[in-house]
Amino acid sequence: MAEINNFGAVIAHALELEQTLAALAEAAGDEARAADSRRRARELTRIRQEAISEMILEPLSGIEEISLDGLDPEEAVRRIAAFYENAAEHMSIPDVARALRRLARRCR
Amino acid sequence: MTTKVPNFINGEWVTSKTTQWQDVHNPATGEVLAQVPFSTSEEVDAAIAAAQEAFEDWRRTPPLTRARILFRFRDLMEEHFEDLARSVTLENGKTLDEARGEIRRTIENVETAAGIPSLMLGTYAEDISVGIDEEAIRQPLGVCTMFAPFNFPAMVPMWFVPYALATGNTYVLKPSERTPLTQNKLAELLVEAGVPEGVYNIVHGSADVARQLIEDPRVKAVSFVGSTPVAKEVYRLAAAAGKRVQCQGGAKNMLVVMPDASLQRTVPAIITSAFGNAGQRCLAGSAVLAVGDIHKPLVEQLVERAATLRVGNGMDEQTQMGPVITPQAKARIIGYIERGVEQGARLVLDGRGVHVPGGEDGNFIGPTIFDDVTPDMDIAQDEIFGPVLSVIPVPDLEAAIATIERSRYGNMACIFTDSGRAAREFKYRVPAGNIGINIGVAAPIAFFPFGGMKDSFFGDLHGQGQDAVDFFTHKKVVITRWF
């Protein structure tokens, strides 16, 4: 999978993942998990809007895109949590790193 | 048919009657987005008259009421956040992340100005002599104006506008003719927020519009952000006309890297500073002063990181650097790269041949780095306003500070070091309005003044925060004795 090098791309990829997870969970009849995913997506939108600063937009490295292909909702949410943890570790904006760790904790 | 950008005068969107229109291009594709008018003298006059007419009622509007309008304006900007960011990217070319960062800073200025009931408080002293009291009160100036640059189409006007309106002034804004679209969107939101007719006006155009605004006796204050030659001229004309004036000019910002600096943290900060906004910002780091032994590993890592930056259309989330504003700007920047080579600098990363798939009509230049630059070269002295970084080796901190002192500009200077002593010395001595310590873009937050010295600033009061409140108000002293 491709490397993600900037803040906006991290958030955009995370939003795609949450959208995929919500669809998977709905298809599996797991409404609670789908609702959790949508809540995290709203939080991601808030982060994109509020935690950004044009003076700290340093290029990122060490963050890879992930795929949820072939996973069931439970596996998918674990994979997403790992993505948040990894992205937080490589994020140069401290507010965003904290928020991503929070999202990882909220994955269930 | 191409959209014609309207003026906003006395609460109405009006299509200019001018015969002179200029295309507004998407810098990433060359596509014509709209046409902007070089408005007529009558239209400028109508905007000033509307602002003058609205002034008396607006200044009598309680500051709390004015603040409520700003709060609503702020909420509307949050609601339209992505739309505004995309508008900035579309007309300016910067990446979506950069545009989002710009909108965030725009909002922060409105939030700060919304504190006007406290910011505008006066002072009072009893018994300055027996039975005599003295107070100082703040009053608005009247009609104010601002001429905006292209590089921050949303944010830079908002270093001034919210403070001017909050303090009870009325306004005529002339946006950049290259990036006029986002300000019109913001004006729509301001109207929705409840700003009364005539209080805020936009007249599009070029130098003639600006000149008329400066010369009109009804206009009391002028703000400008742009290049140094124009800043000087605006300052000269406005001062001669007896106006209150503040003009921010160009920059040649130098970043000092000490031998003890952490390259792991420093290199990404320099990359952002030099190549963010494609180098088109007055806080772009455009020269690195590499002190002592750090020179060689620093250059190697800068080149390695800069070479991997993804250049492209800012609308693509993966893009890390967008185009420059116009083909003319691109040609000028390339001219500087050629001069750098001619004058003997070592071109270690050449962005001239960058290929952007689908961007054949865009104004793209890749990150460019020169090494072994000397302070007398044009690329070390002039503001290039593009993605070109010059590395100047210097033996020690003294030599670095001396090089900064010799620059005609004084907008920003940064130092990367682990030494508190070196950082303090730097902060104490360097003649620049904005100092960064282990920060690559020392951009003051909304409640601090946006500094500038030497040929980077003409005036005394800056934009943003309390300075802006001071700029947009008279301080009237009242001395009272009751018999």
Coordinates of C-alpha atoms in Angstrom, one line a residue:
Chain A
M1 CA 0.0 0.0 0.0
A2 CA 1.1 3.6 -0.6
E3 CA 2.7 5.8 2.0
I4 CA 0.7 8.8 3.3
N5 CA 2.8 11.9 3.6
N6 CA 0.6 14.6 4.9
F7 CA -2.1 15.5 7.4
G8 CA -5.0 15.8 5.0
A9 CA -4.3 12.5 3.4
V10 CA -4.2 10.7 6.8
I11 CA -7.6 12.1 7.7
A12 CA -9.1 11.4 4.2
H13 CA -7.9 7.8 4.4
A14 CA -9.2 7.4 7.9
L15 CA -12.6 8.7 6.7
E16 CA -12.7 6.2 3.9
L17 CA -11.8 3.4 6.3
E18 CA -14.6 4.4 8.7
Q19 CA -17.1 4.7 5.8
T20 CA -16.1 1.1 4.7
L21 CA -16.4 -0.2 8.2
A22 CA -19.8 1.4 8.7
A23 CA -21.0 -0.2 5.5
L24 CA -19.6 -3.6 6.6
A25 CA -21.1 -3.4 10.0
E26 CA -24.5 -2.4 8.6
A27 CA -24.4 -5.3 6.2
A28 CA -23.6 -7.6 9.1
G29 CA -26.6 -6.1 11.1
D30 CA -24.2 -4.7 13.7
E31 CA -25.9 -1.2 14.1
A32 CA -23.9 -0.3 17.3
R33 CA -20.6 -0.8 15.5
A34 CA -21.8 1.2 12.5
A35 CA -22.9 4.0 14.8
D36 CA -19.6 4.1 16.6
S37 CA -17.8 4.3 13.2
R38 CA -20.0 7.2 12.1
R39 CA -19.2 9.0 15.4
R40 CA -15.5 8.5 14.8
A41 CA -15.9 9.9 11.3
R42 CA -17.5 13.0 12.7
E43 CA -14.6 13.4 15.1
L44 CA -12.2 13.0 12.2
T45 CA -14.0 15.9 10.4
R46 CA -13.7 18.0 13.5
I47 CA -10.0 17.2 13.7
R48 CA -9.5 18.1 10.1
Q49 CA -11.2 21.5 10.7
E50 CA -9.9 22.5 14.1
A51 CA -6.6 20.9 14.8
I52 CA -4.8 22.2 11.8
S53 CA -2.2 25.0 11.7
E54 CA -0.6 26.3 8.6
M55 CA 2.7 26.7 10.4
I56 CA 3.0 23.1 11.4
L57 CA 2.4 21.1 8.2
E58 CA 5.6 19.2 8.1
P59 CA 5.8 16.2 5.7
L60 CA 5.1 12.9 7.4
S61 CA 6.7 9.5 6.9
G62 CA 6.1 6.0 8.2
I63 CA 2.3 6.0 7.7
E64 CA 1.0 3.5 5.2
E65 CA -2.5 3.1 3.7
I66 CA -4.3 0.0 4.9
S67 CA -7.0 -2.1 3.3
L68 CA -10.1 -3.7 4.9
D69 CA -10.7 -6.1 1.9
G70 CA -12.0 -9.4 3.1
L71 CA -12.2 -8.5 6.7
D72 CA -15.3 -8.9 8.9
P73 CA -16.3 -5.8 11.0
E74 CA -14.5 -7.0 14.1
E75 CA -11.2 -7.5 12.2
A76 CA -11.7 -4.3 10.4
V77 CA -12.1 -2.2 13.5
R78 CA -9.0 -3.7 15.0
R79 CA -7.1 -2.9 11.8
I80 CA -8.4 0.7 11.9
A81 CA -7.3 1.1 15.6
A82 CA -3.8 0.0 14.6
F83 CA -3.9 2.6 11.8
Y84 CA -4.8 5.3 14.3
E85 CA -2.0 4.2 16.6
N86 CA 0.6 4.2 13.9
A87 CA -0.5 7.5 12.4
A88 CA -0.4 9.1 15.9
E89 CA 3.1 7.9 16.4
H90 CA 4.3 9.6 13.2
M91 CA 2.1 12.8 13.4
S92 CA 4.0 16.1 13.8
I93 CA 1.0 18.0 15.2
P94 CA 0.6 17.0 18.9
D95 CA -3.1 17.9 19.0
V96 CA -3.8 15.5 16.1
A97 CA -1.6 12.8 17.6
R98 CA -3.6 12.9 20.8
A99 CA -6.9 12.9 18.9
L100 CA -5.8 9.9 16.9
R101 CA -4.9 7.9 20.0
R102 CA -8.3 8.8 21.4
L103 CA -9.9 7.4 18.3
A104 CA -7.9 4.2 18.6
R105 CA -9.2 3.8 22.1
R106 CA -12.7 4.3 20.9
C107 CA -12.4 1.5 18.3
R108 CA -14.4 -1.5 19.6
Chain B
M1 CA -20.0 32.1 -20.4
T2 CA -17.3 33.1 -17.9
T3 CA -18.6 34.3 -14.5
K4 CA -18.0 37.9 -13.8
V5 CA -17.0 38.6 -10.2
P6 CA -19.3 41.2 -8.7
N7 CA -18.5 44.1 -6.4
F8 CA -20.3 44.3 -3.1
I9 CA -21.5 47.8 -2.5
N10 CA -24.0 49.1 0.0
G11 CA -25.3 45.6 0.6
E12 CA -25.8 44.7 -3.0
W13 CA -23.9 42.5 -5.4
V14 CA -23.3 44.6 -8.4
T15 CA -21.7 43.7 -11.8
S16 CA -19.1 46.4 -12.7
K17 CA -19.8 48.6 -15.7
T18 CA -16.1 48.6 -16.6
T19 CA -14.8 47.5 -19.9
Q20 CA -11.6 46.2 -18.4
W21 CA -11.9 42.6 -17.1
Q22 CA -9.1 40.2 -16.2
D23 CA -9.2 36.4 -16.2
V24 CA -8.8 34.6 -12.9
H25 CA -7.0 31.3 -13.5
N26 CA -6.7 28.1 -11.6
P27 CA -2.9 28.0 -11.2
A28 CA -2.9 24.2 -11.2
T29 CA -4.7 23.8 -14.6
G30 CA -4.7 27.2 -16.3
E31 CA -8.5 27.0 -16.4
V32 CA -10.3 30.4 -16.4
L33 CA -12.4 30.4 -13.3
A34 CA -14.0 33.9 -13.6
Q35 CA -13.3 37.4 -14.7
V36 CA -12.5 40.2 -12.3
P37 CA -13.3 43.8 -13.0
F38 CA -11.0 46.7 -12.9
S39 CA -13.8 48.7 -11.3
T40 CA -14.6 52.2 -12.4
S41 CA -14.0 55.4 -10.5
E42 CA -17.7 55.8 -10.0
E43 CA -18.0 52.3 -8.4
V44 CA -15.1 53.1 -6.0
D45 CA -16.8 56.3 -5.1
A46 CA -20.1 54.6 -4.5
A47 CA -18.4 52.1 -2.1
I48 CA -16.7 54.8 -0.2
A49 CA -20.0 56.8 0.0
A50 CA -21.9 53.7 1.2
A51 CA -19.3 53.1 3.9
Q52 CA -19.3 56.8 4.9
E53 CA -23.1 56.8 5.1
A54 CA -23.2 53.6 7.2
F55 CA -20.5 54.8 9.6
E56 CA -22.6 56.9 12.0
D57 CA -25.1 54.2 12.8
W58 CA -22.5 51.5 13.0
R59 CA -20.3 53.3 15.4
R60 CA -23.3 53.8 17.6
T61 CA -24.1 50.1 17.5
P62 CA -23.0 48.7 20.9
P63 CA -19.8 46.7 20.8
L64 CA -21.6 43.6 22.1
T65 CA -24.0 43.8 19.2
R66 CA -21.1 44.1 16.8
A67 CA -19.4 41.2 18.5
R68 CA -22.6 39.0 18.1
I69 CA -22.4 39.5 14.3
L70 CA -18.8 38.4 14.4
F71 CA -19.7 35.3 16.5
R72 CA -22.3 34.4 13.8
F73 CA -19.8 35.1 11.1
R74 CA -17.4 32.7 12.9
D75 CA -20.0 30.0 13.1
L76 CA -20.8 30.4 9.4
M77 CA -17.2 30.0 8.5
E78 CA -17.0 26.8 10.5
E79 CA -20.1 25.6 8.7
H80 CA -18.6 26.4 5.3
F81 CA -15.1 25.4 6.3
E82 CA -14.4 22.9 3.5
D83 CA -16.1 25.1 0.9
L84 CA -13.9 28.0 1.8
A85 CA -10.7 25.9 1.9
R86 CA -11.5 24.5 -1.6
S87 CA -12.1 28.1 -2.8
V88 CA -8.6 29.1 -1.6
T89 CA -7.0 26.1 -3.3
L90 CA -8.9 26.6 -6.5
E91 CA -7.9 30.2 -7.0
N92 CA -4.5 30.2 -5.3
G93 CA -3.2 26.7 -5.9
K94 CA -2.0 25.8 -2.4
T95 CA -2.7 22.4 -1.0
L96 CA -6.0 21.6 0.8
D97 CA -4.1 21.2 4.0
E98 CA -2.5 24.6 3.6
A99 CA -5.9 26.1 2.7
R100 CA -7.5 24.5 5.7
G101 CA -4.8 26.0 7.9
E102 CA -5.4 29.4 6.3
I103 CA -9.2 29.2 7.1
R104 CA -8.4 28.1 10.6
R105 CA -6.3 31.2 11.1
T106 CA -8.9 33.4 9.4
I107 CA -11.4 32.1 12.0
E108 CA -9.0 32.8 14.8
N109 CA -8.8 36.4 13.9
V110 CA -12.6 36.7 13.9
E111 CA -12.7 35.0 17.3
T112 CA -10.2 37.4 18.7
A113 CA -11.9 40.4 17.3
A114 CA -15.2 39.2 18.8
G115 CA -13.7 40.0 22.2
I116 CA -14.0 43.7 21.4
P117 CA -16.1 44.6 24.4
S118 CA -13.0 44.0 26.5
L119 CA -10.4 44.9 23.9
M120 CA -11.8 48.3 23.4
L121 CA -12.1 49.3 27.0
G122 CA -10.7 52.7 27.9
T123 CA -8.8 53.9 31.0
Y124 CA -9.9 56.2 33.8
A125 CA -8.0 57.9 36.6
E126 CA -9.5 59.9 39.5
D127 CA -7.9 63.0 40.9
I128 CA -5.2 63.7 38.4
S129 CA -5.4 67.0 40.2
V130 CA -7.7 67.7 43.1
G131 CA -11.3 67.1 42.0
I132 CA -10.3 66.5 38.4
D133 CA -10.6 63.1 36.6
E134 CA -9.2 61.9 33.4
E135 CA -10.3 59.2 31.0
A136 CA -9.1 57.8 27.7
I137 CA -11.8 56.4 25.4
R138 CA -11.4 54.6 22.1
Q139 CA -13.4 55.8 19.1
P140 CA -13.5 54.4 15.5
L141 CA -11.8 56.3 12.7
G142 CA -14.4 56.1 10.0
V143 CA -14.0 54.4 6.6
C144 CA -11.0 52.1 6.4
T145 CA -9.5 50.2 3.5
M146 CA -7.1 47.3 2.7
F147 CA -5.4 46.1 -0.4
A148 CA -4.8 42.3 -0.2
P149 CA -2.2 40.0 -1.7
F150 CA -2.8 36.8 -3.6
N151 CA -1.0 34.4 -1.3
F152 CA -3.5 34.2 1.5
P153 CA -6.8 35.2 -0.1
A154 CA -8.9 34.5 3.0
M155 CA -6.6 35.2 5.9
V156 CA -4.7 38.3 5.2
P157 CA -7.7 40.7 4.9
M158 CA -9.0 39.2 8.1
W159 CA -5.9 40.4 10.0
F160 CA -7.7 43.8 9.6
V161 CA -11.4 43.6 8.7
P162 CA -12.8 42.0 11.8
Y163 CA -11.0 44.4 14.1
A164 CA -12.0 47.4 12.0
L165 CA -15.7 46.3 12.1
A166 CA -15.6 45.4 15.7
T167 CA -14.3 48.8 16.7
G168 CA -17.1 50.5 14.8
N169 CA -15.4 51.4 11.5
T170 CA -16.8 50.7 8.1
Y171 CA -14.7 49.1 5.3
V172 CA -13.9 49.0 1.7
L173 CA -11.8 46.0 0.8
K174 CA -9.9 45.6 -2.5
P175 CA -9.0 41.9 -2.8
S176 CA -6.1 40.7 -5.0
E177 CA -7.2 40.7 -8.6
R178 CA -5.6 37.3 -9.0
T179 CA -7.5 35.7 -6.1
P180 CA -10.8 37.6 -5.7
L181 CA -13.3 34.7 -5.2
T182 CA -12.8 33.6 -1.6
Q183 CA -13.3 37.2 -0.3
N184 CA -16.7 37.4 -2.0
K185 CA -17.7 34.1 -0.4
L186 CA -16.7 35.5 3.0
A187 CA -18.7 38.7 2.3
E188 CA -21.7 36.5 1.6
L189 CA -21.3 35.0 5.1
L190 CA -20.7 38.3 6.7
V191 CA -24.0 39.5 5.3
E192 CA -25.7 36.3 6.5
A193 CA -24.3 37.0 9.9
G194 CA -26.1 40.3 9.9
V195 CA -23.6 43.1 9.0
P196 CA -25.7 46.1 8.0
E197 CA -25.7 47.6 4.5
G198 CA -22.8 49.7 3.6
V199 CA -20.7 48.7 6.6
Y200 CA -18.6 46.3 4.5
N201 CA -17.9 46.8 0.8
I202 CA -15.7 45.1 -1.7
V203 CA -14.4 46.8 -4.9
H204 CA -12.3 44.7 -7.2
G205 CA -9.5 46.1 -9.3
S206 CA -5.9 47.0 -9.5
A207 CA -3.6 50.0 -8.8
D208 CA -6.1 52.6 -9.9
V209 CA -8.7 51.4 -7.4
A210 CA -6.1 51.4 -4.7
R211 CA -4.9 54.9 -5.6
Q212 CA -8.4 56.3 -5.5
L213 CA -9.1 54.8 -2.1
I214 CA -5.9 56.2 -0.7
E215 CA -6.5 59.7 -2.1
D216 CA -10.2 60.0 -1.1
P217 CA -10.4 62.2 2.0
R218 CA -13.4 60.1 3.4
V219 CA -11.0 57.2 3.8
K220 CA -9.2 57.4 7.1
A221 CA -6.9 54.4 7.3
V222 CA -5.1 52.2 4.8
S223 CA -3.7 48.7 5.4
F224 CA -1.6 46.9 2.8
V225 CA 0.2 43.6 2.5
G226 CA 2.4 42.8 -0.5
S227 CA 5.8 43.5 -2.0
T228 CA 8.2 46.0 -0.6
P229 CA 8.2 48.5 -3.5
V230 CA 4.4 48.7 -3.5
A231 CA 4.3 48.8 0.3
K232 CA 6.7 51.8 0.2
E233 CA 4.6 53.5 -2.4
V234 CA 1.3 52.9 -0.5
Y235 CA 2.9 54.1 2.7
R236 CA 4.2 57.3 1.0
L237 CA 0.9 58.2 -0.7
A238 CA -1.2 57.4 2.3
A239 CA 1.1 59.3 4.7
A240 CA 1.2 62.3 2.4
A241 CA -2.6 62.2 2.4
G242 CA -2.6 62.3 6.2
K243 CA -3.9 58.8 6.6
R244 CA -3.3 56.3 9.3
V245 CA -1.3 53.6 7.4
Q246 CA 0.3 50.2 8.0
C247 CA 2.1 48.4 5.1
Q248 CA 3.7 44.9 5.2
G249 CA 6.3 44.3 2.6
G250 CA 8.5 41.5 1.3
A251 CA 10.9 39.3 3.1
K252 CA 14.1 37.2 2.9
N253 CA 13.7 35.0 5.9
M254 CA 16.8 33.2 7.1
L255 CA 16.9 30.0 9.1
V256 CA 20.0 29.4 11.2
V257 CA 20.9 25.8 11.9
M258 CA 23.4 25.4 14.7
P259 CA 25.7 22.3 14.9
D260 CA 23.8 21.0 17.9
A261 CA 20.4 21.1 16.2
S262 CA 18.4 17.8 15.9
L263 CA 18.3 17.2 12.1
Q264 CA 15.5 14.8 12.6
R265 CA 13.3 17.6 13.8
T266 CA 14.9 20.5 11.9
V267 CA 14.8 19.2 8.4
P268 CA 11.0 18.7 8.2
A269 CA 10.5 22.2 9.7
I270 CA 12.8 23.7 7.1
I271 CA 11.1 21.8 4.3
T272 CA 7.7 23.2 5.4
S273 CA 9.1 26.7 5.8
A274 CA 10.8 26.8 2.4
F275 CA 8.3 24.8 0.3
G276 CA 5.0 25.3 2.0
N277 CA 2.6 27.4 -0.1
A278 CA 5.2 26.8 -2.9
G279 CA 7.4 29.4 -1.1
Q280 CA 4.9 32.1 -1.7
R281 CA 4.5 33.5 1.8
C282 CA 6.1 36.4 3.6
L283 CA 7.2 33.9 6.3
A284 CA 8.8 31.4 3.9
G285 CA 12.3 30.4 5.0
S286 CA 14.3 31.1 1.8
A287 CA 17.9 30.9 3.1
V288 CA 19.5 28.5 5.5
L289 CA 22.6 29.6 7.4
A290 CA 24.3 26.3 8.1
V291 CA 26.7 26.8 11.0
G292 CA 29.9 24.8 11.0
D293 CA 30.0 21.0 10.6
I294 CA 26.2 20.6 10.2
H295 CA 26.4 22.0 6.7
K296 CA 27.1 18.7 4.8
P297 CA 24.6 16.4 6.6
L298 CA 22.0 19.1 6.6
V299 CA 22.2 19.7 2.8
E300 CA 22.1 15.9 2.2
Q301 CA 19.0 15.5 4.3
L302 CA 17.2 18.6 2.9
V303 CA 17.8 17.3 -0.7
E304 CA 16.7 13.8 0.2
R305 CA 13.4 15.0 1.8
A306 CA 12.6 17.8 -0.7
A307 CA 13.1 15.5 -3.6
T308 CA 10.3 13.3 -2.4
L309 CA 7.7 16.1 -2.0
R310 CA 4.7 15.3 -4.2
V311 CA 4.1 18.3 -6.4
G312 CA 0.7 18.6 -8.0
N313 CA -2.8 20.0 -8.0
G314 CA -3.7 21.1 -4.4
M315 CA -7.1 19.6 -4.7
D316 CA -5.5 16.1 -4.5
E317 CA -5.2 15.3 -0.8
Q318 CA -1.9 13.6 -1.5
T319 CA -0.3 16.7 -2.9
Q320 CA 2.4 18.3 -0.7
M321 CA 3.3 21.3 -2.9
G322 CA 1.0 23.2 -5.3
P323 CA 1.8 25.5 -8.2
V324 CA 2.9 29.1 -8.1
I325 CA 0.4 31.7 -8.9
T326 CA 1.0 32.7 -12.6
P327 CA 3.1 31.7 -15.5
Q328 CA 4.8 35.1 -15.0
A329 CA 5.7 34.2 -11.5
K330 CA 7.1 30.8 -12.7
A331 CA 9.2 32.6 -15.3
R332 CA 10.6 35.0 -12.7
I333 CA 11.5 32.2 -10.3
I334 CA 13.2 30.3 -13.1
G335 CA 15.1 33.4 -13.9
Y336 CA 16.4 33.5 -10.3
I337 CA 17.4 29.8 -10.6
E338 CA 19.4 30.6 -13.7
R339 CA 21.0 33.6 -12.1
G340 CA 22.0 31.4 -9.1
V341 CA 23.7 29.0 -11.4
E342 CA 25.4 31.9 -13.3
Q343 CA 26.7 33.5 -10.1
G344 CA 28.3 30.3 -9.0
A345 CA 25.9 28.7 -6.5
R346 CA 25.7 24.9 -6.6
L347 CA 22.3 23.7 -7.8
V348 CA 21.8 20.5 -5.8
L349 CA 18.1 20.0 -6.4
D350 CA 16.6 21.5 -9.6
G351 CA 12.8 21.9 -9.7
R352 CA 12.6 23.3 -13.2
G353 CA 11.8 20.1 -14.9
V354 CA 9.1 18.8 -12.6
H355 CA 6.5 16.8 -14.3
V356 CA 3.0 16.8 -13.0
P357 CA 0.6 14.4 -14.8
G358 CA -2.3 16.4 -16.1
G359 CA -0.7 19.6 -15.0
E360 CA 0.8 20.6 -18.3
D361 CA -1.0 24.0 -18.2
G362 CA -0.3 24.6 -14.5
N363 CA 2.4 26.8 -13.1
F364 CA 4.5 24.1 -11.4
I365 CA 8.1 24.3 -10.2
G366 CA 9.5 21.6 -8.0
P367 CA 11.5 22.2 -4.8
T368 CA 14.8 23.7 -5.7
I369 CA 17.9 23.9 -3.4
F370 CA 21.2 25.7 -3.9
D371 CA 24.2 25.0 -1.8
D372 CA 27.4 27.0 -1.3
V373 CA 25.5 30.3 -1.8
T374 CA 27.3 33.4 -0.7
P375 CA 25.5 36.4 0.9
D376 CA 26.3 38.7 -2.1
M377 CA 24.4 36.5 -4.6
D378 CA 21.0 37.6 -5.9
I379 CA 19.4 34.4 -4.7
A380 CA 20.6 35.2 -1.1
Q381 CA 19.4 38.8 -1.2
D382 CA 16.2 39.1 -3.1
E383 CA 12.8 37.9 -2.3
I384 CA 12.2 35.1 -4.8
F385 CA 8.6 34.2 -3.6
G386 CA 8.9 30.7 -4.9
P387 CA 10.1 27.2 -3.9
V388 CA 13.8 28.0 -3.9
L389 CA 16.0 27.5 -0.9
S390 CA 19.6 28.8 -0.6
V391 CA 22.0 27.2 1.8
I392 CA 24.8 29.6 3.0
P393 CA 27.6 28.0 5.0
V394 CA 28.8 30.2 7.9
P395 CA 31.4 29.5 10.5
D396 CA 29.6 30.4 13.7
L397 CA 26.5 32.2 15.2
E398 CA 28.2 35.6 15.0
A399 CA 28.6 35.2 11.2
A400 CA 25.0 34.0 10.9
I401 CA 23.6 37.0 12.9
A402 CA 25.8 39.4 10.9
T403 CA 24.4 38.0 7.6
I404 CA 20.8 38.5 8.9
E405 CA 21.7 42.0 10.0
R406 CA 22.9 42.9 6.5
S407 CA 19.6 41.9 4.9
R408 CA 17.4 44.8 3.9
Y409 CA 14.4 42.8 5.1
G410 CA 13.4 42.0 8.7
N411 CA 10.2 39.9 8.6
M412 CA 11.2 36.6 10.2
A413 CA 14.4 34.8 11.3
C414 CA 14.6 31.4 13.0
I415 CA 17.2 29.4 14.8
F416 CA 17.4 25.6 15.3
T417 CA 19.5 24.6 18.3
D418 CA 19.5 22.8 21.6
S419 CA 21.4 25.7 23.2
G420 CA 19.4 28.1 25.3
R421 CA 22.2 30.5 25.3
A422 CA 22.5 30.6 21.5
A423 CA 18.7 30.9 21.2
R424 CA 18.6 33.8 23.7
E425 CA 21.4 35.6 21.9
F426 CA 19.6 35.2 18.6
K427 CA 16.3 36.4 20.0
Y428 CA 18.0 39.4 21.6
R429 CA 20.0 40.6 18.7
V430 CA 18.3 39.6 15.4
P431 CA 16.5 42.5 13.8
A432 CA 13.3 40.7 12.6
G433 CA 9.7 41.1 13.6
N434 CA 9.0 37.4 14.0
I435 CA 11.5 35.1 15.6
G436 CA 11.3 31.3 15.5
I437 CA 13.2 29.1 18.0
N438 CA 13.1 25.5 16.6
I439 CA 10.1 26.7 14.6
G440 CA 10.3 27.1 10.8
V441 CA 7.3 29.4 10.2
A442 CA 7.0 31.9 13.1
A443 CA 3.5 33.0 12.3
P444 CA 2.0 35.0 15.1
I445 CA -1.4 33.7 16.3
A446 CA -4.4 36.1 16.1
F447 CA -3.9 37.7 19.5
F448 CA -0.3 38.7 18.8
P449 CA 0.8 41.4 16.4
F450 CA 2.2 40.2 13.1
G451 CA 5.6 41.8 13.3
G452 CA 8.1 43.1 10.7
M453 CA 11.1 45.4 10.6
K454 CA 13.3 47.2 8.1
D455 CA 12.0 47.0 4.5
S456 CA 9.4 44.4 5.6
F457 CA 7.2 46.8 7.4
F458 CA 6.2 50.5 7.1
G459 CA 4.2 52.0 10.0
D460 CA 4.1 51.3 13.7
L461 CA 1.0 49.4 14.6
H462 CA 0.7 45.9 13.1
G463 CA -2.2 43.7 12.0
Q464 CA -4.0 41.3 14.4
G465 CA -4.8 41.5 18.1
Q466 CA -4.4 44.6 20.3
D467 CA -2.3 46.3 17.7
A468 CA -5.2 46.1 15.2
V469 CA -7.6 47.5 17.9
D470 CA -5.1 50.4 18.4
F471 CA -4.7 51.0 14.7
F472 CA -8.5 51.2 14.1
T473 CA -9.3 53.5 17.1
H474 CA -8.5 57.1 18.1
K475 CA -7.6 57.4 21.7
K476 CA -9.6 60.4 23.0
V477 CA -8.7 61.9 26.4
V478 CA -11.4 63.6 28.4
I479 CA -10.5 65.7 31.5
T480 CA -13.4 66.6 33.7
R481 CA -14.0 69.0 36.5
W482 CA -17.4 69.7 38.0
F483 CA -18.1 73.0 39.7

